[in-house]
GROMACS .gro file of N, CA, C and O in nm:
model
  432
    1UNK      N    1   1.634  -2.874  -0.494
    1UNK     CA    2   1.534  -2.787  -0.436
    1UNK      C    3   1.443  -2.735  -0.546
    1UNK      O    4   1.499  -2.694  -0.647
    2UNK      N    5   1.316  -2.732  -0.541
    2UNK     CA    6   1.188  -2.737  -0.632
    2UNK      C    7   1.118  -2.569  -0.560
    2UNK      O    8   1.013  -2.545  -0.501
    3UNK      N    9   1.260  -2.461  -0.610
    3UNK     CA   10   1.194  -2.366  -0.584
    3UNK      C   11   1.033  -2.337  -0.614
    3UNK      O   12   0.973  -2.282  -0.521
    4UNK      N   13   0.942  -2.376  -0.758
    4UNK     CA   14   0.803  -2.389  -0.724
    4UNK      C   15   0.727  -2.431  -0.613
    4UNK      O   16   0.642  -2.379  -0.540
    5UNK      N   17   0.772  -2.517  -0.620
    5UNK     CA   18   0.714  -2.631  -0.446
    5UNK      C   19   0.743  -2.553  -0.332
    5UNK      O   20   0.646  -2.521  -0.263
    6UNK      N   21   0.870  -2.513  -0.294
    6UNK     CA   22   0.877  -2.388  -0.181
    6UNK      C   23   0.768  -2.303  -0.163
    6UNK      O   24   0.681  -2.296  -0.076
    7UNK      N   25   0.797  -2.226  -0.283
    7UNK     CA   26   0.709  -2.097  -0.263
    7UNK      C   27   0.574  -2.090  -0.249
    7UNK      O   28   0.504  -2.002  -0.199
    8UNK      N   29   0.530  -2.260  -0.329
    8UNK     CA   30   0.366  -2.318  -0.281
    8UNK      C   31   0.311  -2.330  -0.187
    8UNK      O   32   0.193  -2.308  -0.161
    9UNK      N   33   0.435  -2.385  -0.097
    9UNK     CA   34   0.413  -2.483   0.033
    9UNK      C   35   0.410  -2.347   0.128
    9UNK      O   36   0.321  -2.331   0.212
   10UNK      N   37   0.535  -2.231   0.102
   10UNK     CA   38   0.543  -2.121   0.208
   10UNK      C   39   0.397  -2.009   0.218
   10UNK      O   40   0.337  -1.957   0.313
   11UNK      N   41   0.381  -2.007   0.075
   11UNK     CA   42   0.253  -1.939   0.037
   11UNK      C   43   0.134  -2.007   0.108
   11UNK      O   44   0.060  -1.930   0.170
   12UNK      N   45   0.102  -2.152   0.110
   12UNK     CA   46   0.029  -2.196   0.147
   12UNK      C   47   0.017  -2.189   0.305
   12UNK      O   48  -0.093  -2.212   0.356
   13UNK      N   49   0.123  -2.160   0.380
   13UNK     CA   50   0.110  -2.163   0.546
   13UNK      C   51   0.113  -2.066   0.600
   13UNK      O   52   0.114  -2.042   0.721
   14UNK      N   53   0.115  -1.966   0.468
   14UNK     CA   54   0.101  -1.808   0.532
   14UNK      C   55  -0.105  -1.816   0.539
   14UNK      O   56  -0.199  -1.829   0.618
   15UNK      N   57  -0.080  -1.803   0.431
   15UNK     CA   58  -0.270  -1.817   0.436
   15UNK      C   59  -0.305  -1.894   0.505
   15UNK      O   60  -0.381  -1.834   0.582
   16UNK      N   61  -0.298  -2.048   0.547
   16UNK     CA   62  -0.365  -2.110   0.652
   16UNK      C   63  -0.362  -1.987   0.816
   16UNK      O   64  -0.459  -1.949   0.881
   17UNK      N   65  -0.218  -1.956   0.836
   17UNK     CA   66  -0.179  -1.881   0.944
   17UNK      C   67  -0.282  -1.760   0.957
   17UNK      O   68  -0.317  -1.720   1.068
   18UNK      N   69  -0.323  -1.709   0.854
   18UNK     CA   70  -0.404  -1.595   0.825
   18UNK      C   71  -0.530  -1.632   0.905
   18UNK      O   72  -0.575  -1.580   1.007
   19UNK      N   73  -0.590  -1.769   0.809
   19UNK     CA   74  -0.732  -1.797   0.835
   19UNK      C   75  -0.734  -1.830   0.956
   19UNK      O   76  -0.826  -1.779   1.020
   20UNK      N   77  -0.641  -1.922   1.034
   20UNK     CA   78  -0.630  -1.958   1.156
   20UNK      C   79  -0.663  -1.859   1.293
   20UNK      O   80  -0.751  -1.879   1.377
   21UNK      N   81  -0.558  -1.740   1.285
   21UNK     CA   82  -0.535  -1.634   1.349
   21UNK      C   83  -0.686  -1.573   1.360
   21UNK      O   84  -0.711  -1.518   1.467
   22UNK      N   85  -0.786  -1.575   1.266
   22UNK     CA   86  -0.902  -1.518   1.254
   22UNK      C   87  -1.014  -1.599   1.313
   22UNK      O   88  -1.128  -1.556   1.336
   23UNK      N   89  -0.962  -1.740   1.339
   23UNK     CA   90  -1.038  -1.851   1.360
   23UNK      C   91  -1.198  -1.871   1.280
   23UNK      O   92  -1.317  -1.851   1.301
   24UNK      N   93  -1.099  -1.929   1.168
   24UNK     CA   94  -1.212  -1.932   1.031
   24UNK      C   95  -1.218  -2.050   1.030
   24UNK      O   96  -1.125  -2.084   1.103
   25UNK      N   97  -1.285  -2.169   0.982
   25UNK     CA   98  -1.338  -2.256   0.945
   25UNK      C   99  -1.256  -2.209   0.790
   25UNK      O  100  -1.227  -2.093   0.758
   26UNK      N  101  -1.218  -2.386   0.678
   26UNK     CA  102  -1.176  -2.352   0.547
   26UNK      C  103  -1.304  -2.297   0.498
   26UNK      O  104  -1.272  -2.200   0.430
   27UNK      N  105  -1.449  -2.311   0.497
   27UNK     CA  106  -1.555  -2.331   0.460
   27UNK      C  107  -1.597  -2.161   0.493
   27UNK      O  108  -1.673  -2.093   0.423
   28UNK      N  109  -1.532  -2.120   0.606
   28UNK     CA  110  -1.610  -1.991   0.592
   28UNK      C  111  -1.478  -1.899   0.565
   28UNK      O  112  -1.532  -1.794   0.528
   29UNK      N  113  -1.364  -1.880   0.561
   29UNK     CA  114  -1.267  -1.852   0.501
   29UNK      C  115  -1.267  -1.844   0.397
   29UNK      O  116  -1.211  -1.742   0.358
   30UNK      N  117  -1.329  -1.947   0.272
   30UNK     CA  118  -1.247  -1.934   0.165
   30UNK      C  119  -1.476  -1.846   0.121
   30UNK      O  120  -1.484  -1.777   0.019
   31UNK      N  121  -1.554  -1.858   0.168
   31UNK     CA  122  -1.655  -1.818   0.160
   31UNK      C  123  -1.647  -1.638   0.144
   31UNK      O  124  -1.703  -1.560   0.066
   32UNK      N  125  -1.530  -1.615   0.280
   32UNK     CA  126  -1.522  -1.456   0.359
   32UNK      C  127  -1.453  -1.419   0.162
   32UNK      O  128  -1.501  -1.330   0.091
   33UNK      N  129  -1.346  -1.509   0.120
   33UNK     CA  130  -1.276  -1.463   0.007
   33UNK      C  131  -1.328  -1.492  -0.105
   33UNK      O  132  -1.245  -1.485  -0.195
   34UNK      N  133  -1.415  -1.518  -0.135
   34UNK     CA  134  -1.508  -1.558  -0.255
   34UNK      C  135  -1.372  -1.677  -0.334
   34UNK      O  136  -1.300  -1.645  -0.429
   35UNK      N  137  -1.370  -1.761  -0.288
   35UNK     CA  138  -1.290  -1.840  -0.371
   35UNK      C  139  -1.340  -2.017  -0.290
   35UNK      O  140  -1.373  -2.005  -0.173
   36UNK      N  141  -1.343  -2.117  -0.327
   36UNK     CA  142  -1.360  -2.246  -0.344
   36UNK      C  143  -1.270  -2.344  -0.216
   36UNK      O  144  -1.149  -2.364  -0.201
   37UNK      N  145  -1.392  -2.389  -0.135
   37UNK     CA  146  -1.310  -2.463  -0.016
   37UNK      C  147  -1.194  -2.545  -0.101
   37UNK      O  148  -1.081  -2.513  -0.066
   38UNK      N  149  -1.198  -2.630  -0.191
   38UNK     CA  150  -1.127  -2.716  -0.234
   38UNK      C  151  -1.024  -2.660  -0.265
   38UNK      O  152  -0.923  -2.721  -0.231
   39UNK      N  153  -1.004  -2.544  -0.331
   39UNK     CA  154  -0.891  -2.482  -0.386
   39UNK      C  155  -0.785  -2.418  -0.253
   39UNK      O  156  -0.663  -2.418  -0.242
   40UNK      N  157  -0.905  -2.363  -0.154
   40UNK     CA  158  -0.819  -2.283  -0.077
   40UNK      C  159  -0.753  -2.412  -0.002
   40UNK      O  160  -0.634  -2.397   0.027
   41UNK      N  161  -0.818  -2.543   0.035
   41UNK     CA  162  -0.760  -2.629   0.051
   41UNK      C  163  -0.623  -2.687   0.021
   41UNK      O  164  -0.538  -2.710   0.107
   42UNK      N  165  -0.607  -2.712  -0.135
   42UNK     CA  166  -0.491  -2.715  -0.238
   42UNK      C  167  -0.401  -2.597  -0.205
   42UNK      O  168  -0.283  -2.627  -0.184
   43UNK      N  169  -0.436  -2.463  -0.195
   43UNK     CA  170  -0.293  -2.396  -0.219
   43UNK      C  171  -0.273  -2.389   0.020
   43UNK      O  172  -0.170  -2.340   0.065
   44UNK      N  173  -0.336  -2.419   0.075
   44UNK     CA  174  -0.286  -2.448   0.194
   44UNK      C  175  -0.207  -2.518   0.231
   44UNK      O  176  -0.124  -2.504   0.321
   45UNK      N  177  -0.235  -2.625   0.144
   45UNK     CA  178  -0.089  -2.766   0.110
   45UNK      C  179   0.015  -2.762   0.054
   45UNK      O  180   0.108  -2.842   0.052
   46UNK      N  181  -0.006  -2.623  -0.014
   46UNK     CA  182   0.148  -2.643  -0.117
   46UNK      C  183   0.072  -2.643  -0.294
   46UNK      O  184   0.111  -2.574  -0.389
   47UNK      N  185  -0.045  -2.745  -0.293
   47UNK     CA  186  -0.025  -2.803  -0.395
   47UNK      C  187  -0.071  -2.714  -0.496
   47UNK      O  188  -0.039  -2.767  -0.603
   48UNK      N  189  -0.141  -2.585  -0.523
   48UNK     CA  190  -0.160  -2.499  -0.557
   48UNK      C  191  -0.100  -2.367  -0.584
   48UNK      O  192  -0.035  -2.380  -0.481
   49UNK      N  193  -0.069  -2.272  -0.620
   49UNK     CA  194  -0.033  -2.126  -0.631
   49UNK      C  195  -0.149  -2.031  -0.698
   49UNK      O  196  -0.206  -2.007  -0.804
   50UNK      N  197  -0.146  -2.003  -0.589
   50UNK     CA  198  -0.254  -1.858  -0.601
   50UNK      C  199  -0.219  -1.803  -0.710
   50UNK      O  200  -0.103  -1.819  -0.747
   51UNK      N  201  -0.336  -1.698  -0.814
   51UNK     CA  202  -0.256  -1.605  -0.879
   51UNK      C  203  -0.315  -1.491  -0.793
   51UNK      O  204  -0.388  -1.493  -0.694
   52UNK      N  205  -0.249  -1.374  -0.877
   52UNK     CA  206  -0.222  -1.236  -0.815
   52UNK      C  207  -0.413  -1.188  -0.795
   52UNK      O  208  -0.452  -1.095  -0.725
   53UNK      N  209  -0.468  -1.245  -0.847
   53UNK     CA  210  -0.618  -1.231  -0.862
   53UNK      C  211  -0.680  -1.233  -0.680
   53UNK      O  212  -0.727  -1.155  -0.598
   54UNK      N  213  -0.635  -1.410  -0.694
   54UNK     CA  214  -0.653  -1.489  -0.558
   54UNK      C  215  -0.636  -1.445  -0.441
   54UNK      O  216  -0.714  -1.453  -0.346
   55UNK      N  217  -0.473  -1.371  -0.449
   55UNK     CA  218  -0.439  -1.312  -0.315
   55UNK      C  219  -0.481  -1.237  -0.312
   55UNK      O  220  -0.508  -1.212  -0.195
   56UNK      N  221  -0.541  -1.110  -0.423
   56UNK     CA  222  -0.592  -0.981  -0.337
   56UNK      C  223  -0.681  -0.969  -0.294
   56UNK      O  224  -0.710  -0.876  -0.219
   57UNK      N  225  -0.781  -1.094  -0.338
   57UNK     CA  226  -0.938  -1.162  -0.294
   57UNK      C  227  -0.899  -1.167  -0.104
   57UNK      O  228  -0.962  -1.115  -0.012
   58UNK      N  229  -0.791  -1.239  -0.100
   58UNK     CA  230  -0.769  -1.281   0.007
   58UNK      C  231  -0.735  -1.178   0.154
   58UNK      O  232  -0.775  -1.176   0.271
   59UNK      N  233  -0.636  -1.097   0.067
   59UNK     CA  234  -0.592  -0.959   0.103
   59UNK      C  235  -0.711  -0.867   0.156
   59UNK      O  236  -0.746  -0.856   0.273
   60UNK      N  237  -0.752  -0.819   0.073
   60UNK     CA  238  -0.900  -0.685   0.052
   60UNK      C  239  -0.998  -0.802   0.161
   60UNK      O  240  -1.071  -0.759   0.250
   61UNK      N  241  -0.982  -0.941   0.135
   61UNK     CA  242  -1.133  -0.975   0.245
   61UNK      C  243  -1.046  -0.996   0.395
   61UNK      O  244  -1.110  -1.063   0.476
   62UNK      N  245  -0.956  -0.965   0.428
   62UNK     CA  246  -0.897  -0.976   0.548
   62UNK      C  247  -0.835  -0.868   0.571
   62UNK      O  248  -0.754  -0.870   0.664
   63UNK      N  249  -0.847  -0.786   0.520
   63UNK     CA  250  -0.783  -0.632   0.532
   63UNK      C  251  -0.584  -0.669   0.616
   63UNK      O  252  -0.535  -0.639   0.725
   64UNK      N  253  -0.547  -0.717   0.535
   64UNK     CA  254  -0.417  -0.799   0.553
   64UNK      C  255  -0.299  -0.776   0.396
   64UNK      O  256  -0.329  -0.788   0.277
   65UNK      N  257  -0.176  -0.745   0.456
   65UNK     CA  258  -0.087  -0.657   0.362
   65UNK      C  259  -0.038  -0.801   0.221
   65UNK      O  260  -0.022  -0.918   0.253
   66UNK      N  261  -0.023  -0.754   0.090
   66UNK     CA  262   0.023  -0.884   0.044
   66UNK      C  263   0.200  -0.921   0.064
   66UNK      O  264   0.264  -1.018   0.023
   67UNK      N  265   0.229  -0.842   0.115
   67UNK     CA  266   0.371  -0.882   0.148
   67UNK      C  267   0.383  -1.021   0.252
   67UNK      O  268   0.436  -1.129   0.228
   68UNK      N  269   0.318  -0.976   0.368
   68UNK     CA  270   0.319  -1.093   0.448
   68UNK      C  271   0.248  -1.220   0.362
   68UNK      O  272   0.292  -1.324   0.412
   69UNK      N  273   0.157  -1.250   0.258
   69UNK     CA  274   0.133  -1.337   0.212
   69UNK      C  275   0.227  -1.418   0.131
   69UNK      O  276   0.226  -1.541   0.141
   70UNK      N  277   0.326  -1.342   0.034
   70UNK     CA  278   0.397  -1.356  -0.075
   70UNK      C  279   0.568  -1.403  -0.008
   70UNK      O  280   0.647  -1.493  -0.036
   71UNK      N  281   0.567  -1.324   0.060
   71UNK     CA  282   0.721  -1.280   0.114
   71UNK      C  283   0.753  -1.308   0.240
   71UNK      O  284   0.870  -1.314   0.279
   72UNK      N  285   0.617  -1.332   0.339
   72UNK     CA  286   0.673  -1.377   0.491
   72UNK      C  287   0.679  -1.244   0.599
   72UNK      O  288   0.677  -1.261   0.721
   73UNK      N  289   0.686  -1.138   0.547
   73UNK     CA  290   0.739  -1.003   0.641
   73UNK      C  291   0.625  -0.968   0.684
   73UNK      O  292   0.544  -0.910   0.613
   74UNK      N  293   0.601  -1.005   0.832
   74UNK     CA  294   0.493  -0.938   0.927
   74UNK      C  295   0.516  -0.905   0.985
   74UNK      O  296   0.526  -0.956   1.097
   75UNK      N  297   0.549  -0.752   0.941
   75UNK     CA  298   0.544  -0.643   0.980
   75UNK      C  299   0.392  -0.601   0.966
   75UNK      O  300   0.328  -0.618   0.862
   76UNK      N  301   0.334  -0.539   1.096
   76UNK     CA  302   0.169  -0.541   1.032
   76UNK      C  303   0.057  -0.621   1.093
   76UNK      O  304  -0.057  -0.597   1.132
   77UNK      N  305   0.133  -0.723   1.084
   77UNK     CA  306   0.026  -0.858   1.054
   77UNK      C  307  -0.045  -0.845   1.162
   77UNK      O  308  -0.163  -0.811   1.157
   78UNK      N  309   0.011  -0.867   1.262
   78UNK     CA  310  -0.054  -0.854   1.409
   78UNK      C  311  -0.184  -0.759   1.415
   78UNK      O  312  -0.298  -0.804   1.407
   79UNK      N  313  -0.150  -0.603   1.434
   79UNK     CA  314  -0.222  -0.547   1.357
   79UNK      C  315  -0.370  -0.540   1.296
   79UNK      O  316  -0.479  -0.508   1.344
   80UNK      N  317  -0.327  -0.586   1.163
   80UNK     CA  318  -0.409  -0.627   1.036
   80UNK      C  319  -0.525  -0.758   1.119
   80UNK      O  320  -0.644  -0.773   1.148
   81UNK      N  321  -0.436  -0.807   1.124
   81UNK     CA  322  -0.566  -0.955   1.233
   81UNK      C  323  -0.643  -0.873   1.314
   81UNK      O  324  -0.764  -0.871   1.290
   82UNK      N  325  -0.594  -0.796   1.419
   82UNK     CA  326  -0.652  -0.732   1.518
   82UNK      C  327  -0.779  -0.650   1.461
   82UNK      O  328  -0.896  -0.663   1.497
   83UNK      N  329  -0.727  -0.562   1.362
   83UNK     CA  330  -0.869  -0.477   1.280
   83UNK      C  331  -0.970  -0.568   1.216
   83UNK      O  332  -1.093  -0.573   1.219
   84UNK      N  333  -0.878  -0.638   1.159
   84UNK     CA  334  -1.046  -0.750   1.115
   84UNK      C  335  -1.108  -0.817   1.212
   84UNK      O  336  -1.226  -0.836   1.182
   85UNK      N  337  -1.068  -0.876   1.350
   85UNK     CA  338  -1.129  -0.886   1.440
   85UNK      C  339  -1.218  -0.805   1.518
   85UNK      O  340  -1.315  -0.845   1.581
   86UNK      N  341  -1.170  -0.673   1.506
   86UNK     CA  342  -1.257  -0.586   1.592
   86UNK      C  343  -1.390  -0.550   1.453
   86UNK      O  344  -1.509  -0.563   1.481
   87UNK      N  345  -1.352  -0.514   1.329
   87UNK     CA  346  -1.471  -0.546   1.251
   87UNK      C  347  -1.581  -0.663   1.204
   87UNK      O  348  -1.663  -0.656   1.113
   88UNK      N  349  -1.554  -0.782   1.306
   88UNK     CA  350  -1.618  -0.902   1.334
   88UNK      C  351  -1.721  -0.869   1.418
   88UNK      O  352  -1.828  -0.929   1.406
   89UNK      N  353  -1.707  -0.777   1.508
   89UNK     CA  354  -1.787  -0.743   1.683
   89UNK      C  355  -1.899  -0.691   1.643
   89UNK      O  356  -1.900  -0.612   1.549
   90UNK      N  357  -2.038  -0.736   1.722
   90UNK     CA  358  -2.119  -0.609   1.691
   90UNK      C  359  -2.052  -0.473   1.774
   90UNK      O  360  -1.946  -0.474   1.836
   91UNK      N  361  -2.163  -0.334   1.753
   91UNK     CA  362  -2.091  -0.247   1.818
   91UNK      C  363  -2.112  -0.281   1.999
   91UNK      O  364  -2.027  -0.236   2.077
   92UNK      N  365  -2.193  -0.337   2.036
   92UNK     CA  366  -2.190  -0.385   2.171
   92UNK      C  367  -2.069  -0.478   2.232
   92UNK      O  368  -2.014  -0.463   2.341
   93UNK      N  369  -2.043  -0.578   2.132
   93UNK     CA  370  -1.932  -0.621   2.176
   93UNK      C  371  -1.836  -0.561   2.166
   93UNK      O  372  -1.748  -0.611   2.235
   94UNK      N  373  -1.788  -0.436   2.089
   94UNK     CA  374  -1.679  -0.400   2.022
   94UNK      C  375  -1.688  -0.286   2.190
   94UNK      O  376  -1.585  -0.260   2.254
   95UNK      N  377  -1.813  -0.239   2.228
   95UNK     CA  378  -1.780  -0.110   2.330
   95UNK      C  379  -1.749  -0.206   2.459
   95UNK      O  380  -1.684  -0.157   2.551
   96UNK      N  381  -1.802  -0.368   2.471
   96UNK     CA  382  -1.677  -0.405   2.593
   96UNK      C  383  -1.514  -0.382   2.538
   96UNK      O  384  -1.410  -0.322   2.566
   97UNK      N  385  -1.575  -0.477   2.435
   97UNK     CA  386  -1.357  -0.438   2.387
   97UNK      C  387  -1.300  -0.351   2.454
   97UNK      O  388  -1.217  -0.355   2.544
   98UNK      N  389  -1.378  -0.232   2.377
   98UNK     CA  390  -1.268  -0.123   2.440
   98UNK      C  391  -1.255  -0.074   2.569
   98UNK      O  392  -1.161  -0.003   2.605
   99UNK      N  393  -1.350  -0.112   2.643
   99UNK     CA  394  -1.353  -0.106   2.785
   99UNK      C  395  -1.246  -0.179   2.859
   99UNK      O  396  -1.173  -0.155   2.956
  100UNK      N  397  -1.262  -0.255   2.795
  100UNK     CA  398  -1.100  -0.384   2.855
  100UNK      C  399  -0.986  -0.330   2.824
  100UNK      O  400  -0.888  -0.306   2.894
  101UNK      N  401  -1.003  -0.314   2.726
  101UNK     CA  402  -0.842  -0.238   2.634
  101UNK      C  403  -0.816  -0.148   2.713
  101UNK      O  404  -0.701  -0.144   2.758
  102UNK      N  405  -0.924  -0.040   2.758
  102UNK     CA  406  -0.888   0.064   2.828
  102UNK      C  407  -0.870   0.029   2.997
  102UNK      O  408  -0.861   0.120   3.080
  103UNK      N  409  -0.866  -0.086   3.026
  103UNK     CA  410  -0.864  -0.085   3.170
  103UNK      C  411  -0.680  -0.165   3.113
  103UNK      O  412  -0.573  -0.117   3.150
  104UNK      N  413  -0.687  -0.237   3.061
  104UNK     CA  414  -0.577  -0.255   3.035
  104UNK      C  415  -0.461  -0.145   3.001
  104UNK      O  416  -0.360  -0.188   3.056
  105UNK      N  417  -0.447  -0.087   2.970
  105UNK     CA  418  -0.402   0.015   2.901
  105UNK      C  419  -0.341   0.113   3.028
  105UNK      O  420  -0.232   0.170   3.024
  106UNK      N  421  -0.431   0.115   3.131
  106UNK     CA  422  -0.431   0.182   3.285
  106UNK      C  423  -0.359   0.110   3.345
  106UNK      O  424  -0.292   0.179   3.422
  107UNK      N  425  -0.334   0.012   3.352
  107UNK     CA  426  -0.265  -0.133   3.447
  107UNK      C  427  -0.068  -0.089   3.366
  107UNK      O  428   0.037  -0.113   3.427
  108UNK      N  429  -0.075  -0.036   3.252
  108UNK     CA  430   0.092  -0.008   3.180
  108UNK      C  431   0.151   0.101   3.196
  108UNK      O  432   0.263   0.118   3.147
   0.00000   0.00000   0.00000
């Protein structure tokens, strides 16, 4: 077992999971994180490891905890996706949001 390679490959499918969840394009993902389609490419595969630089690029532009990146524990995460989504909305879209939320919310 090639503990490096693990922690590449696990590291790498947390961040795809990230960008995914946000429904990013690699191109505007690794754009949102100021870092290099090709690279964010590489450490999505494994074949790369972020340094501590990388992830907080990644972190701070997704307003997303580095634990769940490093370590797997999403606790949060849900969350964390949800706020950067609602800071995606203009405020017009964001006041249906909450209109739904709140009719939802009535229905529990």
């Amino acid at each position: 077992m090639n503990i490096d390679k693990d922690f590449n490959l696990m590291v790498g499918l947390r961040v795809r999971e990230v960008r995914e969840s946000l429904r990013l394009s690699r191109e505007k993902f690794s754009e949102k994180c100021d870092i290099s389609p090709s690279f964010l490419a590489d450490i999505e595969r494994g074949k790369k490891s972020p340094t501590a630089k990388t992830i907080y690029k990644i972190c701070t532009a997704c307003n997303i905890s580095a634990d769940y990146i490093i370590s797997g524990h999403k606790e949060g995460f849900n969350k964390d996706i949800a706020l950067e989504w609602f800071n995606s909305f203009s405020d017009e879209q964001f006041e249906h949001i909450i209109n739904i939320l709140f009719e939802i919310k009535q229905l529990l």
